[in-house]
Coordinates of C-alpha atoms (C1' of nucleotides) in Angstrom, one line a residue:
Chain A
X215 CA 37.3 168.5 -21.2
X216 CA 37.5 165.7 -23.6
X217 CA 41.2 165.2 -23.1
X218 CA 41.4 162.6 -20.3
X219 CA 39.3 159.7 -21.7
X220 CA 40.9 156.4 -22.5
X221 CA 41.5 156.0 -26.2
X222 CA 40.3 159.5 -26.8
X223 CA 41.5 161.2 -30.0
X224 CA 43.2 163.8 -27.8
X225 CA 45.3 161.4 -25.9
X226 CA 48.9 162.6 -25.9
X227 CA 51.8 160.5 -27.3
X228 CA 55.3 161.6 -28.3
X229 CA 55.7 163.0 -31.7
X230 CA 58.3 160.3 -32.4
X231 CA 55.7 157.7 -31.7
X232 CA 53.0 159.3 -33.8
X233 CA 55.4 159.8 -36.8
X234 CA 56.5 156.2 -36.6
X235 CA 53.0 154.9 -36.5
X236 CA 52.4 157.2 -39.5
X237 CA 55.0 155.1 -41.3
X238 CA 58.2 157.0 -40.8
X239 CA 61.3 155.0 -40.0
X240 CA 62.5 155.4 -36.5
X241 CA 65.9 157.0 -37.3
X242 CA 64.1 159.6 -39.5
X243 CA 61.5 160.3 -36.8
X244 CA 64.4 160.9 -34.4
X245 CA 65.8 163.6 -36.6
X246 CA 62.5 165.4 -36.8
X247 CA 62.0 165.0 -33.1
X248 CA 65.3 166.6 -32.4
X249 CA 64.6 169.6 -34.7
X250 CA 64.2 172.9 -32.7
X251 CA 60.5 173.3 -31.9
X252 CA 58.0 174.1 -29.3
X253 CA 54.8 172.4 -28.3
X254 CA 51.7 174.5 -28.3
X255 CA 48.3 173.8 -26.7
X256 CA 45.6 174.9 -29.2
X257 CA 42.1 175.6 -27.9
X258 CA 39.3 174.6 -30.2
X259 CA 37.4 177.2 -32.2
X260 CA 39.8 180.0 -31.2
X261 CA 41.8 181.6 -33.9
X262 CA 45.1 179.9 -34.2
X263 CA 46.4 180.9 -37.6
X264 CA 44.4 183.4 -39.7
X265 CA 43.9 183.1 -43.4
X266 CA 46.5 185.1 -45.3
X267 CA 49.2 184.8 -42.6
X268 CA 52.7 183.5 -43.6
X269 CA 53.3 179.8 -43.4
X270 CA 57.0 179.5 -42.6
X271 CA 56.2 176.8 -40.1
X272 CA 55.9 173.1 -39.9
X273 CA 53.3 171.7 -37.6
X274 CA 52.7 168.1 -36.5
X275 CA 49.7 167.1 -34.5
X276 CA 50.7 165.2 -31.3
X277 CA 47.1 164.9 -30.0
X278 CA 43.8 166.3 -31.0
X279 CA 42.7 167.4 -34.4
X280 CA 43.5 170.5 -36.5
X281 CA 41.4 171.9 -39.3
X282 CA 42.3 174.1 -42.3
X283 CA 39.4 176.3 -43.2
X284 CA 38.4 179.0 -45.7
X285 CA 35.6 181.5 -45.5
X286 CA 33.3 182.4 -48.4
X287 CA 32.5 185.9 -49.3
X288 CA 29.2 185.6 -47.4
X289 CA 31.0 184.5 -44.3
X290 CA 30.1 180.9 -44.5
X291 CA 33.0 178.7 -43.3
X292 CA 34.2 175.6 -45.1
X293 CA 36.7 173.2 -43.5
X294 CA 38.9 172.0 -46.3
X295 CA 41.2 169.5 -44.5
X296 CA 41.8 167.8 -41.2
X297 CA 45.0 166.7 -39.5
X298 CA 44.9 163.9 -37.1
X299 CA 47.7 162.8 -34.7
X300 CA 50.9 162.0 -36.6
X301 CA 49.8 164.2 -39.5
X302 CA 51.2 167.6 -40.2
X303 CA 51.0 170.9 -42.1
X304 CA 54.0 171.6 -44.2
X305 CA 55.5 175.1 -44.8
X306 CA 54.8 177.0 -48.0
X307 CA 56.2 179.9 -49.7
X308 CA 54.2 183.0 -49.0
X309 CA 50.9 183.3 -47.2
X310 CA 48.3 180.6 -47.2
X311 CA 44.7 181.4 -48.1
X312 CA 43.4 179.1 -45.5
X313 CA 43.3 179.5 -41.7
X314 CA 44.0 176.9 -39.1
X315 CA 41.9 176.0 -36.1
X316 CA 41.7 173.1 -33.7
X317 CA 38.6 170.9 -33.7
X318 CA 39.3 169.8 -30.1
X319 CA 41.9 170.8 -27.7
X320 CA 45.2 169.8 -29.4
X321 CA 48.9 169.6 -28.8
X322 CA 50.8 170.8 -31.8
X323 CA 54.5 170.7 -32.4
X324 CA 55.5 173.8 -34.3
X325 CA 58.9 174.2 -36.0
X326 CA 60.4 176.7 -38.4
X327 CA 60.6 176.1 -42.1
X328 CA 64.3 177.1 -42.1
X329 CA 65.0 174.3 -39.7
X330 CA 62.8 171.8 -41.4
X331 CA 63.5 172.3 -45.1
X332 CA 67.3 171.4 -45.0
X333 CA 66.6 168.2 -43.1
X334 CA 64.2 167.1 -45.8
X335 CA 66.3 168.3 -48.7
X336 CA 69.3 166.3 -47.4
X337 CA 67.3 163.2 -47.0
X338 CA 65.7 161.3 -49.9
X339 CA 63.9 158.7 -47.8
X340 CA 62.3 161.5 -45.8
X341 CA 61.4 163.3 -49.1
X342 CA 59.6 160.1 -50.2
X343 CA 57.8 159.9 -46.9
X344 CA 56.5 163.4 -47.1
X345 CA 55.7 162.9 -50.8
X346 CA 53.5 160.0 -49.8
X347 CA 51.8 162.0 -47.2
X348 CA 51.1 164.8 -49.7
X349 CA 49.6 162.3 -52.1
X350 CA 47.4 160.8 -49.3
X351 CA 46.2 164.3 -48.5
X352 CA 45.5 164.9 -52.1
X353 CA 43.5 161.7 -52.3
X354 CA 41.5 162.7 -49.2
X355 CA 40.8 166.1 -50.8
X356 CA 39.5 164.4 -53.9
X357 CA 37.2 162.2 -51.9
X358 CA 35.9 165.2 -50.0
X359 CA 35.1 166.8 -53.4
X360 CA 33.1 163.8 -54.4
X361 CA 31.4 163.9 -51.0
X362 CA 30.4 167.6 -51.3
X363 CA 29.6 167.5 -55.0
X364 CA 27.8 164.2 -55.5
X365 CA 26.5 162.7 -52.3
X366 CA 23.3 163.6 -50.5
X367 CA 23.4 165.0 -47.0
X368 CA 23.1 161.7 -45.2
X369 CA 25.8 160.1 -47.2
X370 CA 28.0 163.2 -46.6
X371 CA 27.7 162.9 -42.8
X372 CA 28.0 159.2 -42.9
X373 CA 31.2 159.4 -45.0
X374 CA 32.8 161.8 -42.7
X375 CA 32.0 159.6 -39.7
X376 CA 33.5 156.6 -41.4
X377 CA 36.6 158.4 -42.5
X378 CA 37.1 159.8 -39.0
X379 CA 36.7 156.4 -37.5
X380 CA 39.3 155.0 -39.9
X381 CA 41.7 157.9 -39.4
X382 CA 41.4 157.6 -35.6
X383 CA 41.9 153.8 -36.0
X384 CA 38.8 153.0 -34.2
X385 CA 38.1 149.3 -34.5
X386 CA 34.9 148.1 -36.2
X387 CA 32.0 148.0 -33.8
X388 CA 33.9 149.9 -31.2
X389 CA 32.6 153.1 -29.8
X390 CA 34.1 156.4 -31.0
X391 CA 34.4 159.6 -29.2
X392 CA 33.0 161.8 -31.9
X393 CA 35.3 164.8 -31.9
X394 CA 33.0 167.2 -33.9
X395 CA 30.2 169.5 -33.0
X396 CA 27.3 169.5 -35.4
X397 CA 28.4 172.9 -36.6
X398 CA 31.8 171.5 -37.5
X399 CA 30.3 168.6 -39.3
X400 CA 28.2 171.1 -41.2
X401 CA 31.4 173.1 -42.0
X402 CA 33.1 170.0 -43.4
X403 CA 30.1 168.6 -45.4
X404 CA 28.9 171.9 -46.7
X405 CA 25.5 172.0 -44.9
X406 CA 23.9 173.8 -42.0
X407 CA 24.1 172.6 -38.5
X408 CA 20.3 172.4 -38.4
X409 CA 20.3 169.8 -41.2
X410 CA 23.2 167.9 -39.7
X411 CA 21.1 167.6 -36.6
X412 CA 18.3 166.1 -38.5
X413 CA 20.5 163.7 -40.4
X414 CA 22.1 162.4 -37.2
X415 CA 18.7 161.9 -35.7
X416 CA 17.6 160.0 -38.8
X417 CA 20.7 157.8 -38.7
X418 CA 20.0 156.9 -35.1
X419 CA 16.3 156.2 -35.9
X420 CA 17.4 153.9 -38.7
X421 CA 19.7 151.9 -36.4
X422 CA 23.0 152.9 -38.0
X423 CA 24.4 154.5 -34.9
X424 CA 23.6 155.1 -31.2
X425 CA 24.5 158.3 -29.6
X426 CA 25.3 159.1 -25.9
X427 CA 26.3 162.8 -25.8
X428 CA 29.3 163.1 -28.1
X429 CA 29.9 159.3 -28.1
X430 CA 28.9 157.4 -31.2
X431 CA 28.5 153.7 -31.5
X432 CA 28.4 152.2 -35.0
X433 CA 25.6 149.6 -34.6
X434 CA 25.6 148.5 -38.2
X435 CA 29.0 149.2 -39.7
X436 CA 28.4 147.4 -43.0
X437 CA 25.2 149.3 -43.6
X438 CA 26.9 152.5 -42.5
X439 CA 29.7 152.0 -45.1
X440 CA 27.1 151.3 -47.7
X441 CA 25.1 154.4 -47.0
X442 CA 28.3 156.5 -47.0
X443 CA 29.7 154.6 -50.0
X444 CA 32.9 154.5 -48.0
X445 CA 35.8 152.8 -49.7
X446 CA 38.8 153.3 -47.3
X447 CA 41.4 152.4 -49.9
X448 CA 42.1 156.1 -50.5
X449 CA 43.4 156.4 -47.0
X450 CA 46.2 153.9 -47.4
X451 CA 48.6 154.9 -50.1
Chain B
X198 CA 37.2 169.7 -83.7
X199 CA 38.1 172.6 -81.5
X200 CA 41.8 172.3 -82.0
X201 CA 42.4 174.6 -84.9
X202 CA 41.1 178.0 -83.7
X203 CA 43.3 180.9 -83.1
X204 CA 44.1 181.4 -79.4
X205 CA 42.2 178.2 -78.6
X206 CA 43.1 176.5 -75.4
X207 CA 44.1 173.5 -77.5
X208 CA 46.7 175.4 -79.5
X209 CA 49.9 173.4 -79.5
X210 CA 53.2 174.7 -78.2
X211 CA 56.3 172.8 -77.3
X212 CA 56.5 171.3 -73.8
X213 CA 59.7 173.2 -73.2
X214 CA 57.8 176.5 -73.8
X215 CA 54.8 175.5 -71.7
X216 CA 57.0 174.5 -68.8
X217 CA 59.0 177.7 -69.0
X218 CA 55.9 179.8 -69.0
X219 CA 54.7 177.8 -66.0
X220 CA 57.8 179.1 -64.2
X221 CA 60.5 176.5 -64.8
X222 CA 64.0 177.7 -65.6
X223 CA 65.0 177.0 -69.2
X224 CA 67.8 174.6 -68.4
X225 CA 65.6 172.5 -66.2
X226 CA 62.8 172.5 -68.8
X227 CA 65.4 171.2 -71.3
X228 CA 66.2 168.3 -69.0
X229 CA 62.5 167.3 -68.8
X230 CA 62.1 167.8 -72.5
X231 CA 65.0 165.4 -73.2
X232 CA 63.6 162.7 -71.0
X233 CA 62.4 159.7 -72.9
X234 CA 58.7 160.2 -73.6
X235 CA 56.0 159.9 -76.2
X236 CA 53.3 162.4 -77.2
X237 CA 49.8 161.1 -77.2
X238 CA 46.7 162.6 -78.7
X239 CA 43.8 162.2 -76.2
X240 CA 40.2 162.4 -77.5
X241 CA 37.7 164.0 -75.2
X242 CA 35.3 161.9 -73.2
X243 CA 37.0 158.7 -74.2
X244 CA 38.5 156.6 -71.4
X245 CA 42.2 157.5 -71.2
X246 CA 43.2 156.2 -67.7
X247 CA 40.7 154.2 -65.7
X248 CA 40.3 154.7 -61.9
X249 CA 42.4 152.1 -60.1
X250 CA 45.0 151.7 -62.8
X251 CA 48.7 152.1 -61.8
X252 CA 50.2 155.5 -62.1
X253 CA 53.9 155.0 -62.9
X254 CA 53.8 157.8 -65.4
X255 CA 54.4 161.5 -65.6
X256 CA 52.1 163.5 -67.9
X257 CA 52.4 167.0 -69.0
X258 CA 49.7 168.7 -71.0
X259 CA 51.1 170.4 -74.1
X260 CA 47.7 171.5 -75.4
X261 CA 44.1 171.0 -74.4
X262 CA 42.9 170.2 -70.9
X263 CA 42.9 167.0 -68.9
X264 CA 40.6 166.2 -66.0
X265 CA 40.9 163.8 -63.1
X266 CA 37.5 162.3 -62.1
X267 CA 36.0 160.0 -59.6
X268 CA 32.6 158.2 -59.8
X269 CA 30.2 157.9 -56.9
X270 CA 28.6 154.7 -55.9
X271 CA 25.5 155.8 -57.8
X272 CA 27.5 156.4 -60.9
X273 CA 27.5 160.2 -60.8
X274 CA 30.8 161.6 -62.0
X275 CA 32.7 164.3 -60.2
X276 CA 35.7 166.0 -61.8
X277 CA 38.2 166.7 -59.0
X278 CA 41.0 168.5 -60.8
X279 CA 41.9 170.0 -64.2
X280 CA 45.3 170.3 -65.9
X281 CA 45.9 173.1 -68.3
X282 CA 48.8 173.4 -70.8
X283 CA 52.1 173.4 -68.9
X284 CA 50.6 171.6 -66.0
X285 CA 51.1 167.9 -65.3
X286 CA 50.1 164.8 -63.4
X287 CA 52.9 163.3 -61.3
X288 CA 53.5 159.6 -60.7
X289 CA 52.4 158.0 -57.5
X290 CA 53.1 154.7 -55.8
X291 CA 50.4 152.2 -56.5
X292 CA 47.1 152.7 -58.2
X293 CA 45.2 156.0 -58.1
X294 CA 41.5 156.0 -57.3
X295 CA 40.8 158.7 -59.9
X296 CA 40.6 158.3 -63.7
X297 CA 41.8 160.6 -66.3
X298 CA 40.0 162.0 -69.3
X299 CA 40.4 164.9 -71.7
X300 CA 38.0 167.8 -71.6
X301 CA 38.9 168.7 -75.2
X302 CA 41.2 167.1 -77.7
X303 CA 44.6 167.3 -76.0
X304 CA 48.2 166.6 -76.7
X305 CA 49.9 164.9 -73.7
X306 CA 53.5 164.1 -73.1
X307 CA 53.7 160.8 -71.3
X308 CA 56.9 159.6 -69.6
X309 CA 57.9 156.9 -67.2
X310 CA 58.2 157.4 -63.5
X311 CA 61.5 155.5 -63.5
X312 CA 62.9 158.1 -65.9
X313 CA 61.3 161.1 -64.2
X314 CA 62.0 160.4 -60.5
X315 CA 65.8 160.3 -60.7
X316 CA 65.9 163.6 -62.6
X317 CA 63.9 165.3 -59.9
X318 CA 65.7 163.6 -57.0
X319 CA 69.0 164.8 -58.3
X320 CA 67.9 168.3 -58.7
X321 CA 66.8 170.5 -55.8
X322 CA 65.7 173.4 -57.9
X323 CA 63.4 171.1 -59.8
X324 CA 62.2 169.6 -56.5
X325 CA 61.2 173.1 -55.4
X326 CA 59.5 173.8 -58.7
X327 CA 57.3 170.7 -58.4
X328 CA 56.8 171.3 -54.7
X329 CA 55.3 174.7 -55.7
X330 CA 53.1 173.2 -58.3
X331 CA 51.8 170.7 -55.8
X332 CA 51.0 173.5 -53.4
X333 CA 49.2 175.4 -56.1
X334 CA 47.1 172.3 -56.9
X335 CA 46.3 171.9 -53.3
X336 CA 45.2 175.6 -53.1
X337 CA 43.0 175.0 -56.1
X338 CA 41.5 171.9 -54.6
X339 CA 40.7 173.9 -51.4
X340 CA 39.0 176.6 -53.5
X341 CA 37.0 174.0 -55.3
X342 CA 35.8 172.6 -51.9
X343 CA 34.6 176.0 -50.9
X344 CA 32.9 176.3 -54.3
X345 CA 31.0 173.0 -54.0
X346 CA 30.3 173.3 -50.3
X347 CA 29.4 176.9 -49.8
X348 CA 28.4 178.7 -52.9
X349 CA 25.1 178.6 -54.7
X350 CA 24.8 177.2 -58.2
X351 CA 25.3 180.5 -60.0
X352 CA 28.4 181.3 -58.0
X353 CA 29.8 177.9 -58.6
X354 CA 29.5 178.1 -62.4
X355 CA 30.7 181.7 -62.4
X356 CA 33.7 180.8 -60.3
X357 CA 34.7 178.0 -62.6
X358 CA 34.5 180.3 -65.6
X359 CA 36.6 182.9 -63.8
X360 CA 39.2 180.4 -62.8
X361 CA 39.3 178.9 -66.3
X362 CA 39.8 182.3 -67.9
X363 CA 42.6 183.0 -65.5
X364 CA 44.3 179.6 -66.0
X365 CA 44.0 180.0 -69.8
X366 CA 45.4 183.5 -69.4
X367 CA 42.5 185.1 -71.2
X368 CA 42.8 188.9 -70.8
X369 CA 40.0 190.8 -69.1
X370 CA 37.2 191.6 -71.5
X371 CA 38.5 189.3 -74.1
X372 CA 36.4 186.5 -75.5
X373 CA 37.1 183.0 -74.3
X374 CA 36.6 179.8 -76.1
X375 CA 34.8 178.0 -73.4
X376 CA 36.3 174.5 -73.4
X377 CA 33.5 172.8 -71.3
X378 CA 30.2 171.2 -72.3
X379 CA 27.4 171.9 -69.9
X380 CA 27.7 168.3 -68.6
X381 CA 31.3 168.9 -67.8
X382 CA 30.6 172.1 -65.9
X383 CA 28.0 170.1 -64.0
X384 CA 30.5 167.4 -63.3
X385 CA 32.9 169.9 -61.9
X386 CA 30.5 172.0 -59.9
X387 CA 28.4 169.1 -58.5
X388 CA 25.2 169.9 -60.3
X389 CA 23.1 168.6 -63.1
X390 CA 23.5 169.7 -66.7
X391 CA 19.9 170.9 -66.7
X392 CA 20.6 173.3 -64.0
X393 CA 23.9 174.5 -65.5
X394 CA 21.9 175.3 -68.6
X395 CA 19.5 177.5 -66.7
X396 CA 22.4 179.2 -64.8
X397 CA 24.2 180.0 -68.0
X398 CA 21.0 181.4 -69.5
X399 CA 20.4 183.5 -66.4
X400 CA 23.9 184.9 -66.5
X401 CA 23.4 185.9 -70.1
X402 CA 20.1 187.5 -69.2
X403 CA 21.7 189.4 -66.4
X404 CA 24.4 190.8 -68.8
X405 CA 27.3 189.0 -67.2
X406 CA 28.3 187.1 -70.3
X407 CA 27.4 186.8 -74.0
X408 CA 27.4 183.4 -75.7
X409 CA 28.0 182.4 -79.3
X410 CA 28.0 178.7 -79.4
X411 CA 30.8 177.6 -77.1
X412 CA 32.4 181.1 -77.1
X413 CA 31.9 183.2 -74.0
X414 CA 32.4 186.9 -73.7
X415 CA 32.7 188.4 -70.3
X416 CA 30.7 191.6 -70.7
X417 CA 30.9 192.6 -67.0
X418 CA 34.1 191.2 -65.6
X419 CA 34.0 193.0 -62.2
X420 CA 30.4 192.0 -61.6
X421 CA 31.3 188.4 -62.7
X422 CA 34.1 188.3 -60.2
X423 CA 31.8 189.6 -57.5
X424 CA 29.1 187.0 -58.2
X425 CA 31.7 184.3 -58.2
X426 CA 33.5 185.8 -55.2
X427 CA 36.6 185.0 -57.3
X428 CA 39.9 186.0 -55.6
X429 CA 42.6 184.9 -58.0
X430 CA 45.4 185.0 -55.4
X431 CA 45.2 181.3 -54.9
X432 CA 46.3 180.6 -58.4
X433 CA 49.6 182.5 -58.0
X434 CA 51.9 180.8 -55.4
Chain C
dC15 C1' 20.3 161.1 -94.7
dG16 C1' 20.6 158.9 -89.9
dG17 C1' 23.3 158.8 -85.8
dT18 C1' 25.4 161.2 -82.2
dT19 C1' 26.3 164.7 -79.0
dG20 C1' 25.0 168.7 -76.8
dT21 C1' 21.5 172.3 -75.6
dT22 C1' 17.0 174.0 -74.1
dT23 C1' 12.5 174.0 -71.9
dG24 C1' 8.5 172.6 -68.8
dA25 C1' 6.3 170.6 -64.7
dA26 C1' 6.4 168.1 -60.5
dC27 C1' 8.8 167.0 -56.8
dT28 C1' 12.2 166.8 -52.9
dG29 C1' 15.7 168.0 -50.0
dA30 C1' 17.9 171.6 -47.7
dT31 C1' 18.0 176.4 -45.9
dT32 C1' 16.3 180.0 -43.1
dC33 C1' 14.5 181.9 -39.1
dA34 C1' 13.0 181.6 -34.7
dA35 C1' 12.1 179.4 -30.6
dT36 C1' 13.1 176.0 -27.1
dC37 C1' 15.7 172.7 -24.6
dT38 C1' 19.9 170.5 -22.4
dG39 C1' 24.3 170.0 -20.3
dT40 C1' 28.2 172.1 -18.2
dG41 C1' 30.9 175.2 -15.9
dT42 C1' 31.3 179.5 -12.9
dG43 C1' 30.6 182.4 -9.2
dG44 C1' 27.9 183.8 -5.2
Chain D
dC77 C1' 23.8 174.3 -3.6
dC78 C1' 21.5 177.5 -6.5
dA79 C1' 21.5 181.0 -10.1
dC80 C1' 23.2 182.3 -14.2
dA81 C1' 25.6 182.2 -18.5
dC82 C1' 26.9 179.9 -22.5
dA83 C1' 27.5 176.6 -26.1
dG84 C1' 25.4 173.2 -28.4
dA85 C1' 21.4 170.4 -29.7
dT86 C1' 16.6 170.0 -31.2
dT87 C1' 12.3 171.1 -33.3
dG88 C1' 8.7 173.5 -36.4
dA89 C1' 7.1 176.1 -40.4
dA90 C1' 7.7 178.5 -44.5
dT91 C1' 10.4 179.0 -48.4
dC92 C1' 13.4 178.1 -52.2
dA93 C1' 17.0 176.0 -54.9
dG94 C1' 18.1 172.2 -57.4
dT95 C1' 16.8 167.6 -59.2
dT96 C1' 14.3 164.4 -61.9
dC97 C1' 12.0 163.0 -65.8
dA98 C1' 10.6 163.7 -70.3
dA99 C1' 10.6 165.7 -74.5
dA100 C1' 12.0 168.7 -78.2
dC101 C1' 15.5 171.0 -80.6
dA102 C1' 20.1 172.2 -82.8
dA103 C1' 24.5 171.3 -84.7
dC104 C1' 27.7 168.4 -86.7
dC105 C1' 29.7 164.5 -89.2
dG106 C1' 30.5 160.5 -91.8

DNA sequence: CGGTTGTTTGAACTGATTCAATCTGTGTGG
DNA sequence: CCACACAGATTGAATCAGTTCAAACAACCG
């Protein structure tokens, strides 16, 4: 599996650490860490939460990547959001119309809304923290809409790769263990896996990336950013 | 202008009324109504808030429609969210990467974040209200992603029209004053105005709608919903 | 009336999908 | 160690949806 590589996205750290590195103050992170919860191993591309199921849970990703997805009437899947380590999925009233699946094998902390909500409600700084996270997710969603609506297929894939590198905190020029199958890239960027394949091959031909299996090396990061028109400001609230 | 028709989307009601009809309890609506604010007339397609400007304001739409938009590197515009009467745009820390423009002439209540934030922070029921609104906006954003990523151009336009009718509370079979220019529909659905024109003409030819100027009549609502694969559940949290 | 904004139409072109087949890598059981 | 199964990646050919460019037309307004 992909879970035992150095610097892999699926490397496991404590929730406390991941939350702190997401910007939460240590004493608040402790409170969440002490909340009753269990840690679940989620296998990729297996149903984890179905669309329409109730969402009286909080989830935080400890390692790996979760995706929220919806399915069109014709059965075509669209991934509408990703959650990287330290990020979470907050509870909502009533069922959610999206399902949840893992992109790669993931460790997820799952707690109950009734344990989570009071902690947040009693705690203005924590409210502000989650408020910021929600705004960041909103900004990412808007950027994805621009991606799907206005960029050509190469730029869409390039943008996803840039965003992923940024969210995984891969340093410029460093190699990245690409967590996505080509089908998943297609499901995120609104294309077919066939075309994603061609786009990736093109990008390699043009010297933007090198590929070894799933591993991707950005051989021309500035050009990559340009092709993707990637402005990472939206990721840092 | 379009602002003096009966049952027009731009019909003006008090903010208190619009918030109450959006689900806020009357006493809470009063508090927001009494907050220091000014009411601004916003002309369509004129710059109102530029991308990158600070967002230390709350806005509530009293009449008309506001849009959030982003612009791609190549200058193509994508509208990423709409705000109908009773809906609002909440303040955020730091600048927003989206701009704001009106779709039609709109009346907007504008208040300061420093007046708004304390009211909400001191008021758990109001927190919950805004939390629900944010979740609804999130759900709409996800639906838009499915729209742009997975549906063909006809379904995209049809879905937008269905959603708009629902958010304007137009009754089934009733006529709707379509608030959008074809260019705006293109900016929302990620197409060109040329293609939107053809799609609308097609839909009329197929007997889904009738058009008189900007007015649209849904002559076959069930079929329209089917074509759009429109499931309005996501609009009602 | 002239200026502006929005709609409509045509023709040529391009990018992406679809369908189908093949290839590759990895893990599993005999 | 080999045979097999399976998931994912790759390629080709035909087709089609949507864009682009350009031009004409309509409505409205000061």
